Amino acid sequence: MTTEPILSGRGLIKRFGKVTALDSCDFDLMPGEILAVIGDNGAGKSVMIKTLSGALQPDGGQVYVEGKPVNFQSPIDAREAGIETVYQTLAMSPALSIADNMFMGREIRKPGLVGQWFRKLDRPAMETFAREKLSELGLLTIQNINQAVETLSGGQRQGVAVARAAAFGSKVIILDEPTAALGVKESRKVLELILDVRSRGIPIILISHNMPHVFEVADRIHIHRLGRRLCVVDPKDYTMSDAVAFMTGAKEPPSEAVPA
Amino acid sequence: MPTDRNADNYESVLTGASKDVASFEGEEKGFVGRLQEMLHATPSLVPLIVLVAAIIIFGIALGSKFFSPFALTLILQQVQIVGVLAAAQSLVILTAGIDLSVGALAVLSSVIMGQFTFRYGIPPAVSVMLGLTIGTAIGAISGWLVSRVKLPPFIVTLGMWQILLAANYLYSRNETIRSQDIETEAAFLQLLGVKFQAGGATFTLGVLLMVGLVAALAYALRSTAWGRHVYAVGDDPEAAELAGVNVHRTLMSVYMLVGFICALTGWVMIGRFGSVSPAVSTGMMGNIQSITAVVIGGISLFGGRGSIVGAFFGALIVGVFELGLRMAGANPQWTWLLIGALIIGAVSLDQWIRKVSQ
């Protein structure tokens, strides 16, 4: 590939005491692709994702956005650079409404005096925007955008979290185990959402343990093992059992798939 | 083990399944379910209903003695101290904290306002400002201990309560400033006690301050980003942080505002009592009284749920019970028995309302 990666990491190192969670790990996300990240428990997937999303700061190595080196000190920094993360816990406030949650930390204020002096929120604008974004992702059947998030089902919550990321993530969307807690039907809906987001040109990093899902939607699969990138494979060339074998060390990765 | 990914076709049967996963409309739930949802959306409804019911019952039982502009506004005057403290307590409890030092801080602030004026000869208006500033600063210390040092709010404010109460006695040398002295030399300190009549009803500036404060806070909590952040932090601080809320700044602002409101309560107290005394019962009881009002008002002790208007209704309910039962000639212990039952009832109701999400 000749295009420049939109988000990449080189030689990332992260240690927790004596444990080396990231061992000079490399990472590349190309524009417009869905890159799945798979790996055994404890392989360091989550740590790598957290260094890319600003939740952790690496002890060594460098993260690049569109080729430019960046140093995220917090998830808010990464967000400002256009990288949105949907965490496994979803990071939503259950008692607040869908619209409140979508705009948490980036509320819109009313124009003019009311907004400036009384800091009044522009509820109608926020609600309209939230409704638009949910509809764009096919969550058309929302009756009440002011419904508390806790009254939604697991799949609906996931949908709102993905919609929030898709609405504001201008460059990259990171999804951490988006289908782990969901039923078959709800997982299907989230996978459709993921494909939908890609069709609008935003690349996605998908961390998942669910091989069928990974093989269905991913353009490339980053296999993580022992704190570093073992190889990147094309799901069309390999089977799920191959991937599991590489991931657990039961089989050597193909030499052509090992990154330089 | 499947060797081909197409062999794993368990989802193909889904094509026949219903597609309406993301439908947001609720199914029919019947009257009880709808009631539960309504209370979930408007948590201050319960205390309002209890308040109106209590006023009607006492009104019928006691007649015009109770149901008069004079008696009803007397309740407002009697609850003004607890009402303002409950507004402060509501803010802390919304962030899933608790503040045991509110009453002690109020008394200390009133002592500071009084002693600064009489001991150092500072103009009363400046003393009041200094009292409010010191109250805010003490709130900032509690906030910093909770937010940065990550101590449980219960522990921080339990310690702060004792410290402030002791400091209050030490600094005041256990002296009371008499009402007549304040009236002749520093009437400004009693400003919030100024009364005015409107058709049999008596209001004080302190009562207006309480109502205005509750209205302003209700607006800020509902309609500003800050208010939404307070709820989000109380709901789930980690989620709020990941979603982009500055949790530390939000907590600091809440504790500082609470310190400020407690100091304001100190000023209200001078207006209500006329004198400045380090030994008023608010120092010991203010925390429990305000927590009682907040809980009866339907604010969840687990944070993130409830409205400050509810806490105001909670304070009024206590006031109505106290005055109503006293007028009826009942033993005052009945008030506390009923309040106790109300507290347990309110918390049970809160648990039930929360189940709407399950």
XYZ file of C-alpha atoms in Angstrom:
618
model
C 0.000 0.000 0.000
C 1.350 3.381 -0.909
C -1.085 5.542 1.001
C -0.043 6.974 4.319
C -1.540 5.420 7.463
C -4.044 7.725 9.163
C -3.086 6.519 12.633
C 0.105 4.651 13.423
C 2.431 3.765 16.247
C 6.127 2.911 16.122
C 8.101 1.084 18.779
C 5.476 1.645 21.487
C 6.595 0.516 24.933
C 4.485 0.405 28.058
C 5.558 -1.150 31.332
C 3.565 -1.709 34.513
C 6.125 -2.451 37.189
C 7.959 -5.535 36.010
C 5.386 -6.420 33.399
C 6.036 -5.204 29.881
C 2.605 -4.833 28.350
C 3.811 -3.312 25.088
C 7.134 -4.491 23.749
C 8.151 -2.065 20.969
C 4.841 -2.534 19.272
C 4.015 -1.189 15.805
C 0.577 -0.346 14.540
C -0.928 0.998 11.309
C -4.441 2.010 10.379
C -5.052 2.861 6.725
C -7.694 5.345 5.549
C -11.172 3.939 5.001
C -10.499 0.450 6.343
C -11.823 -1.669 9.148
C -8.836 -3.035 10.991
C -9.585 -5.776 13.476
C -7.234 -6.288 16.395
C -7.264 -9.781 17.853
C -5.100 -11.459 20.436
C -5.242 -13.675 23.465
C -6.171 -12.320 26.871
C -3.211 -10.437 28.257
C -1.572 -9.988 24.857
C -1.699 -6.238 25.330
C -4.454 -5.278 22.881
C -6.238 -3.016 25.332
C -3.022 -1.332 26.419
C -2.112 -0.629 22.804
C -5.566 0.801 22.126
C -5.400 2.931 25.251
C -2.077 4.430 24.196
C -3.611 5.243 20.808
C -6.708 6.806 22.377
C -4.815 8.858 24.953
C -6.037 6.960 28.025
C -2.453 5.768 28.682
C 0.841 7.431 27.853
C 3.533 5.152 26.370
C 6.935 4.852 28.086
C 8.601 4.767 24.697
C 7.810 5.003 21.019
C 5.680 7.455 19.111
C 2.094 7.750 17.936
C 1.438 9.467 14.599
C -1.758 10.937 13.201
C -1.514 11.339 9.409
C 2.253 11.089 9.693
C 2.587 13.824 12.294
C 3.851 12.847 15.758
C 1.324 13.435 18.558
C 1.465 13.119 22.351
C -1.986 12.611 23.815
C -2.163 13.351 27.527
C -5.809 12.377 27.904
C -8.728 10.977 25.921
C -9.858 14.564 25.464
C -6.654 15.356 23.506
C -7.239 12.394 21.233
C -10.825 13.434 20.756
C -9.748 16.873 19.662
C -7.522 15.215 17.057
C -10.622 13.464 15.668
C -10.161 10.081 17.339
C -13.268 8.801 19.108
C -13.326 5.683 21.248
C -16.287 3.529 22.206
C -15.165 1.885 25.403
C -16.316 -1.516 26.493
C -18.150 0.145 29.367
C -19.634 2.646 26.864
C -18.818 5.628 29.120
C -22.422 6.784 29.366
C -24.337 8.288 32.253
C -27.345 6.002 32.668
C -29.657 8.541 34.304
C -29.140 11.203 31.626
C -30.891 11.397 28.284
C -29.632 10.217 24.915
C -29.026 13.793 23.790
C -27.249 14.721 27.037
C -24.983 11.723 26.683
C -24.141 12.385 23.062
C -23.056 15.911 23.886
C -21.358 15.184 27.215
C -18.316 17.432 27.470
C -19.105 19.314 24.244
C -22.483 20.843 24.859
C -23.900 23.478 22.558
C -24.889 26.740 24.171
C -27.622 29.086 23.011
C -26.366 31.925 20.871
C -26.357 35.472 22.176
C -26.913 36.799 25.660
C -28.750 33.794 27.097
C -25.926 31.485 26.164
C -23.123 33.791 27.119
C -24.414 35.100 30.415
C -26.784 32.408 31.570
C -24.884 29.572 29.891
C -28.179 28.122 28.720
C -27.876 24.976 26.676
C -29.346 24.889 23.203
C -31.505 21.825 23.832
C -33.445 21.945 20.538
C -30.209 22.122 18.499
C -28.655 19.271 20.476
C -31.764 17.136 20.157
C -32.093 17.733 16.433
C -28.441 16.863 15.896
C -28.664 13.725 18.028
C -31.787 12.608 16.202
C -30.140 13.197 12.816
C -27.078 11.190 13.758
C -29.092 8.302 15.106
C -31.207 8.246 11.951
C -28.117 8.302 9.760
C -27.060 5.082 11.405
C -30.447 3.526 10.901
C -31.686 3.931 14.469
C -34.790 5.494 12.996
C -37.352 4.304 15.455
C -36.424 6.574 18.315
C -39.533 8.016 19.855
C -38.038 10.083 22.591
C -34.561 11.516 22.409
C -34.941 12.649 26.025
C -35.293 9.115 27.262
C -32.747 8.157 29.917
C -30.045 5.883 28.555
C -30.710 3.329 31.301
C -34.164 2.686 29.881
C -32.616 1.431 26.632
C -31.639 -2.144 25.912
C -27.987 -3.166 25.677
C -28.042 -3.040 21.886
C -29.689 0.357 21.831
C -27.111 1.742 24.251
C -24.346 0.382 22.091
C -26.051 2.000 19.116
C -26.114 5.363 20.870
C -22.441 5.027 21.860
C -21.454 4.186 18.284
C -23.598 7.047 16.990
C -21.865 9.417 19.398
C -18.445 8.305 18.169
C -19.527 8.420 14.537
C -21.033 11.874 14.937
C -17.861 13.445 16.296
C -15.065 11.137 15.154
C -13.749 12.920 12.091
C -10.662 10.725 11.553
C -10.738 7.433 13.454
C -13.237 5.443 15.495
C -11.995 2.854 17.961
C -14.450 0.192 19.137
C -13.438 -1.928 22.108
C -15.369 -5.211 22.194
C -18.560 -3.678 20.858
C -20.438 -6.962 20.626
C -19.125 -8.681 23.755
C -22.181 -7.997 25.876
C -24.776 -8.320 23.153
C -27.131 -10.954 21.884
C -27.060 -12.284 18.340
C -29.618 -9.855 16.981
C -28.119 -6.850 18.679
C -24.608 -7.795 17.539
C -25.901 -7.887 13.991
C -27.212 -4.356 14.349
C -23.884 -3.095 15.671
C -21.984 -4.809 12.827
C -24.290 -3.070 10.368
C -23.544 0.205 12.109
C -19.810 -0.449 11.749
C -20.114 -1.113 8.011
C -22.271 1.957 7.713
C -19.651 4.138 9.369
C -16.959 2.781 7.055
C -19.105 3.473 4.012
C -18.956 7.111 5.045
C -15.169 6.979 4.779
C -14.176 6.828 8.438
C -11.672 4.097 9.293
C -12.414 1.872 12.285
C -10.304 -0.108 14.713
C -12.309 -3.056 15.991
C -11.096 -5.012 18.983
C -12.960 -8.264 19.326
C -12.766 -11.842 20.473
C -15.573 -12.857 18.194
C -13.906 -14.477 15.169
C -17.013 -14.698 12.967
C -17.628 -10.985 13.444
C -14.002 -10.106 12.823
C -13.821 -12.181 9.655
C -17.081 -10.763 8.422
C -16.360 -7.047 8.601
C -12.574 -6.588 8.775
C -10.473 -5.544 5.782
C -7.268 -6.491 7.570
C -6.586 -8.284 10.834
C -3.841 -7.195 13.188
C -2.829 -10.209 15.282
C -1.348 -9.242 18.617
C 0.831 -11.589 20.627
C 3.085 -11.081 23.650
C 2.913 -7.315 23.593
C 3.618 -6.755 19.921
C 2.223 -7.063 16.443
C 2.757 -10.636 15.297
C 1.404 -10.165 11.796
C -1.305 -8.524 9.747
C -3.371 -10.837 7.592
C -6.095 -10.502 5.016
C -9.224 -12.356 6.173
C -9.775 -13.545 2.601
C -6.521 -15.507 2.624
C -6.806 -17.201 5.990
C -9.388 -19.082 8.016
C -10.536 -18.443 11.533
C -8.624 -21.446 12.783
C -5.449 -20.097 11.177
C -5.951 -16.790 12.968
C -6.553 -18.506 16.289
C -3.468 -20.646 15.751
C -1.285 -17.579 15.088
C -2.774 -15.732 18.002
C -2.101 -18.537 20.492
C 1.293 -19.462 19.063
C 0.163 -22.886 17.856
C 1.296 -22.044 14.346
C 4.044 -19.820 12.964
C 2.739 -16.818 11.036
C 3.341 -16.791 7.300
C 6.585 -15.022 6.549
C 5.045 -12.699 3.941
C 2.496 -11.446 6.462
C 5.073 -10.504 9.074
C 5.627 -6.761 8.908
C 9.121 -5.534 8.225
C -13.834 -26.935 14.463
C -14.904 -25.103 11.332
C -12.163 -24.708 8.789
C -14.074 -22.365 6.557
C -15.592 -19.161 7.798
C -18.705 -19.685 5.730
C -19.324 -22.892 7.570
C -20.176 -20.855 10.638
C -23.542 -19.742 9.448
C -25.513 -19.537 12.644
C -26.705 -16.044 11.923
C -28.329 -16.841 8.598
C -31.568 -17.748 10.309
C -31.785 -14.159 11.463
C -32.988 -13.030 8.040
C -36.398 -14.314 8.999
C -36.318 -12.676 12.407
C -37.909 -9.368 13.254
C -35.644 -6.461 12.409
C -36.884 -3.851 14.836
C -34.016 -4.094 17.307
C -33.564 -0.414 17.886
C -37.183 0.438 18.422
C -37.379 2.937 21.247
C -41.089 2.972 21.977
C -42.082 1.324 25.212
C -44.640 -1.433 25.301
C -47.848 -1.071 27.249
C -47.003 -1.146 30.916
C -50.297 -0.414 32.559
C -50.960 2.239 35.177
C -48.284 1.182 37.656
C -45.616 1.002 34.964
C -46.541 4.408 33.606
C -46.525 5.863 37.107
C -43.078 4.397 37.650
C -41.839 5.937 34.417
C -43.367 9.298 35.209
C -41.708 9.360 38.637
C -38.471 8.313 36.991
C -38.683 11.297 34.676
C -39.871 13.782 37.341
C -38.508 12.689 40.719
C -39.728 15.786 42.568
C -43.346 14.783 41.964
C -43.542 12.527 45.031
C -42.482 15.130 47.613
C -44.795 17.642 45.934
C -47.737 15.259 46.295
C -46.843 14.545 49.942
C -46.465 18.269 50.634
C -49.814 19.189 49.099
C -51.507 16.263 50.852
C -50.014 17.273 54.222
C -51.154 20.875 53.791
C -54.673 19.738 52.834
C -54.927 17.290 55.754
C -53.697 19.796 58.325
C -55.876 22.458 56.678
C -58.979 20.320 57.116
C -58.063 19.216 60.631
C -57.015 22.604 61.991
C -59.046 24.945 59.816
C -58.102 28.553 59.276
C -55.629 28.474 62.171
C -53.299 26.466 59.952
C -54.615 27.253 56.493
C -53.882 30.975 56.617
C -51.324 33.154 54.835
C -49.747 33.860 58.199
C -49.224 30.247 59.227
C -48.136 29.088 55.781
C -45.547 31.839 55.456
C -44.450 31.143 59.027
C -43.488 27.681 57.801
C -41.331 29.287 55.117
C -39.582 31.371 57.771
C -39.047 28.351 59.974
C -37.527 26.256 57.215
C -35.308 28.934 55.681
C -32.120 27.759 57.406
C -32.677 24.081 56.677
C -33.948 24.969 53.195
C -30.764 26.778 52.206
C -28.597 24.058 53.796
C -30.601 21.417 51.928
C -29.846 23.206 48.646
C -26.129 22.872 49.436
C -26.520 19.265 50.583
C -28.405 18.416 47.368
C -25.444 19.476 45.241
C -23.025 17.247 47.159
C -25.399 14.289 47.212
C -25.998 14.623 43.449
C -22.267 13.984 42.987
C -22.694 10.800 45.074
C -21.087 12.469 48.089
C -22.420 13.598 51.443
C -21.536 16.641 53.516
C -21.702 16.312 57.286
C -20.089 19.703 57.847
C -22.776 21.964 56.335
C -24.310 23.023 59.665
C -20.975 23.552 61.388
C -19.712 25.638 58.472
C -22.870 27.755 58.586
C -22.447 28.450 62.306
C -18.744 29.185 61.938
C -19.506 31.593 59.092
C -22.094 33.435 61.151
C -19.567 33.700 63.986
C -16.927 35.006 61.565
C -19.315 37.638 60.208
C -20.242 38.720 63.729
C -16.805 38.633 65.328
C -15.071 40.341 62.408
C -17.502 43.213 62.821
C -17.422 43.462 66.608
C -13.883 42.358 67.448
C -11.961 44.023 64.614
C -14.367 46.820 63.711
C -14.609 45.756 60.085
C -17.665 47.228 58.319
C -20.472 44.643 58.439
C -20.820 44.416 54.651
C -17.112 43.590 54.358
C -17.402 41.055 57.195
C -20.216 39.320 55.346
C -18.107 39.194 52.194
C -15.165 37.805 54.153
C -17.417 35.214 55.776
C -18.676 34.105 52.358
C -15.101 33.978 51.043
C -13.859 31.890 53.974
C -16.828 29.536 53.598
C -15.980 29.067 49.928
C -12.321 28.446 50.805
C -13.251 25.793 53.381
C -15.465 24.168 50.741
C -12.471 24.173 48.413
C -10.378 22.295 51.001
C -13.049 19.593 51.349
C -13.396 19.441 47.556
C -9.665 19.063 47.082
C -9.488 16.245 49.649
C -12.356 14.441 47.927
C -11.326 15.016 44.334
C -7.513 14.953 44.438
C -6.619 12.945 47.537
C -9.597 10.679 46.751
C -10.828 10.405 50.326
C -14.455 9.354 50.800
C -16.655 12.448 51.224
C -18.185 10.948 54.363
C -14.776 10.807 56.067
C -13.610 14.214 54.858
C -16.737 15.976 56.032
C -16.982 13.958 59.272
C -13.541 15.298 60.163
C -14.352 18.748 58.831
C -17.534 18.848 60.926
C -15.570 18.314 64.161
C -12.791 20.706 63.123
C -15.190 23.491 62.178
C -17.342 23.038 65.270
C -14.292 23.181 67.537
C -12.821 26.126 65.628
C -16.168 27.849 66.012
C -16.072 27.577 69.825
C -12.361 28.392 70.058
C -12.543 31.436 67.811
C -15.752 32.845 69.327
C -14.426 32.153 72.869
C -17.919 30.793 73.407
C -19.299 34.349 73.365
C -22.687 35.292 72.001
C -23.168 38.636 70.291
C -26.466 40.011 71.513
C -29.257 40.892 69.153
C -29.624 44.462 70.475
C -25.932 45.150 69.926
C -26.136 43.970 66.330
C -29.298 45.984 65.773
C -27.768 49.242 66.973
C -24.221 48.860 65.676
C -24.311 46.569 62.641
C -27.860 46.242 61.345
C -26.556 45.053 57.972
C -25.758 41.667 59.520
C -29.483 41.199 60.177
C -30.450 42.247 56.637
C -31.897 38.863 55.695
C -34.250 39.060 58.681
C -36.005 42.143 57.274
C -39.723 41.436 57.157
C -42.427 42.706 54.894
C -46.130 41.998 54.788
C -48.315 41.140 51.849
C -51.972 40.560 52.755
C -51.462 38.716 56.007
C -48.471 36.839 54.658
C -45.114 37.664 56.159
C -41.949 37.249 54.149
C -38.360 37.873 55.071
C -35.471 38.572 52.732
C -34.033 35.240 53.897
C -37.127 33.433 52.606
C -36.830 35.201 49.257
C -33.139 34.313 49.161
C -33.973 30.656 49.771
C -36.584 30.557 47.010
C -34.325 32.464 44.613
C -31.375 30.209 45.374
C -33.383 27.038 44.776
C -34.733 28.457 41.506
C -31.266 29.503 40.325
C -29.715 26.150 41.193
C -32.593 24.261 39.575
C -31.978 26.257 36.394
C -28.215 25.702 36.506
C -28.581 21.964 37.094
C -31.125 21.503 34.328
C -30.091 23.912 31.640
C -26.338 24.380 31.741
C -23.452 22.120 30.806
C -22.155 22.441 34.366
C -25.390 20.991 35.725
C -25.307 18.060 33.324
C -21.714 17.407 34.374
C -22.716 17.362 38.059
C -25.261 14.642 37.294
C -22.825 12.705 35.094
C -20.108 12.779 37.762
C -22.572 11.541 40.370
C -23.869 8.844 38.072
C -20.532 7.319 37.078
C -17.335 9.359 37.447
C -15.216 7.072 35.246
C -17.739 7.196 32.427
C -17.969 10.966 32.766
C -14.185 11.300 32.573
C -13.972 9.103 29.467
C -16.835 11.028 27.896
C -14.831 14.218 28.261
C -16.011 15.761 31.535
C -13.401 17.380 33.735
C -14.392 15.483 36.884
C -11.932 17.269 39.160
C -13.093 20.720 38.103
C -16.740 19.710 38.474
C -16.218 18.346 42.002
C -14.202 21.399 43.042
C -16.887 23.751 41.753
C -19.572 21.809 43.643
C -17.740 21.784 46.993
C -16.784 25.455 46.682
C -20.360 26.397 45.840
C -21.547 24.322 48.796
C -19.098 26.181 51.069
C -20.432 29.460 49.734
C -24.068 28.467 50.290
C -23.270 27.270 53.837
C -21.715 30.658 54.592
C -24.836 32.245 53.129
C -26.833 30.119 55.564
C -24.737 31.679 58.347
C -25.938 35.074 57.221
C -29.548 33.832 57.034
C -29.148 32.572 60.617
C -28.166 36.032 61.889
C -31.293 37.415 60.231
C -33.495 34.707 61.720
C -32.110 34.648 65.289
C -30.949 38.247 65.500
C -27.958 37.218 67.568
C -24.734 35.405 66.737
C -24.139 32.360 68.897
C -21.607 29.563 68.441
C -23.902 27.166 70.299
C -26.980 27.134 68.032
C -28.275 23.667 67.302
C -27.605 24.012 63.550
C -23.954 23.206 64.222
C -24.841 19.766 65.515
C -28.114 19.088 63.696
C -27.781 20.986 60.419
C -26.260 18.051 58.579
C -28.951 15.560 59.630
C -31.750 18.059 59.012
C -30.479 18.853 55.527
C -29.905 15.185 54.655
C -33.439 14.430 55.857
C -34.879 17.110 53.573
C -32.813 15.859 50.634
C -33.822 12.233 51.129
C -37.522 13.020 51.595
C -37.151 15.190 48.489
C -36.358 12.109 46.442
C -32.675 12.741 45.705
C -30.826 9.453 45.548
C -27.982 9.032 48.042
C -26.177 7.058 45.323
C -25.861 10.229 43.258
C -26.914 11.412 39.838
C -30.668 11.323 40.404
C -33.215 13.710 41.775
C -33.888 17.412 41.652
C -33.069 20.239 43.979
C -36.692 21.390 43.893
C -37.534 18.049 45.490
C -35.139 18.787 48.364
C -36.876 22.142 48.857
C -40.236 20.348 49.038
C -38.613 17.921 51.481
C -37.625 20.801 53.770
C -41.154 22.218 53.523
C -42.714 18.841 54.375
C -40.711 18.746 57.598
C -41.782 22.330 58.347
C -45.462 21.573 57.691
C -45.358 18.511 59.961
C -43.651 20.410 62.757
C -46.014 23.364 62.742
C -49.143 21.336 62.001
C -48.579 18.837 64.790
C -47.609 21.571 67.232
C -50.832 23.475 66.436
C -52.778 20.259 66.864
C -51.278 19.970 70.322
C -49.609 16.649 69.627
C -46.492 15.499 71.388
C -43.556 16.769 69.249
C -42.168 13.233 69.164
C -44.920 12.430 66.650
C -43.204 14.752 64.185
C -40.001 12.758 64.326
C -41.815 9.450 64.178
C -43.581 10.553 60.992
C -40.419 12.045 59.489
C -38.611 8.772 60.156
C -41.344 6.842 58.368
C -41.189 9.315 55.467
C -37.431 8.833 55.105
C -37.747 5.069 54.861
C -40.707 5.431 52.511
C -38.818 7.857 50.270
C -35.795 5.603 49.950
C -37.965 2.550 49.226
C -39.679 4.542 46.518
C -36.300 5.558 45.091
C -35.290 1.893 44.841
C -38.519 1.073 43.073
C -38.171 3.974 40.625
C -34.667 2.842 39.730
C -36.045 -0.504 38.628
C -37.593 1.193 35.608
C -34.318 0.488 33.848
C -34.381 -3.233 34.448
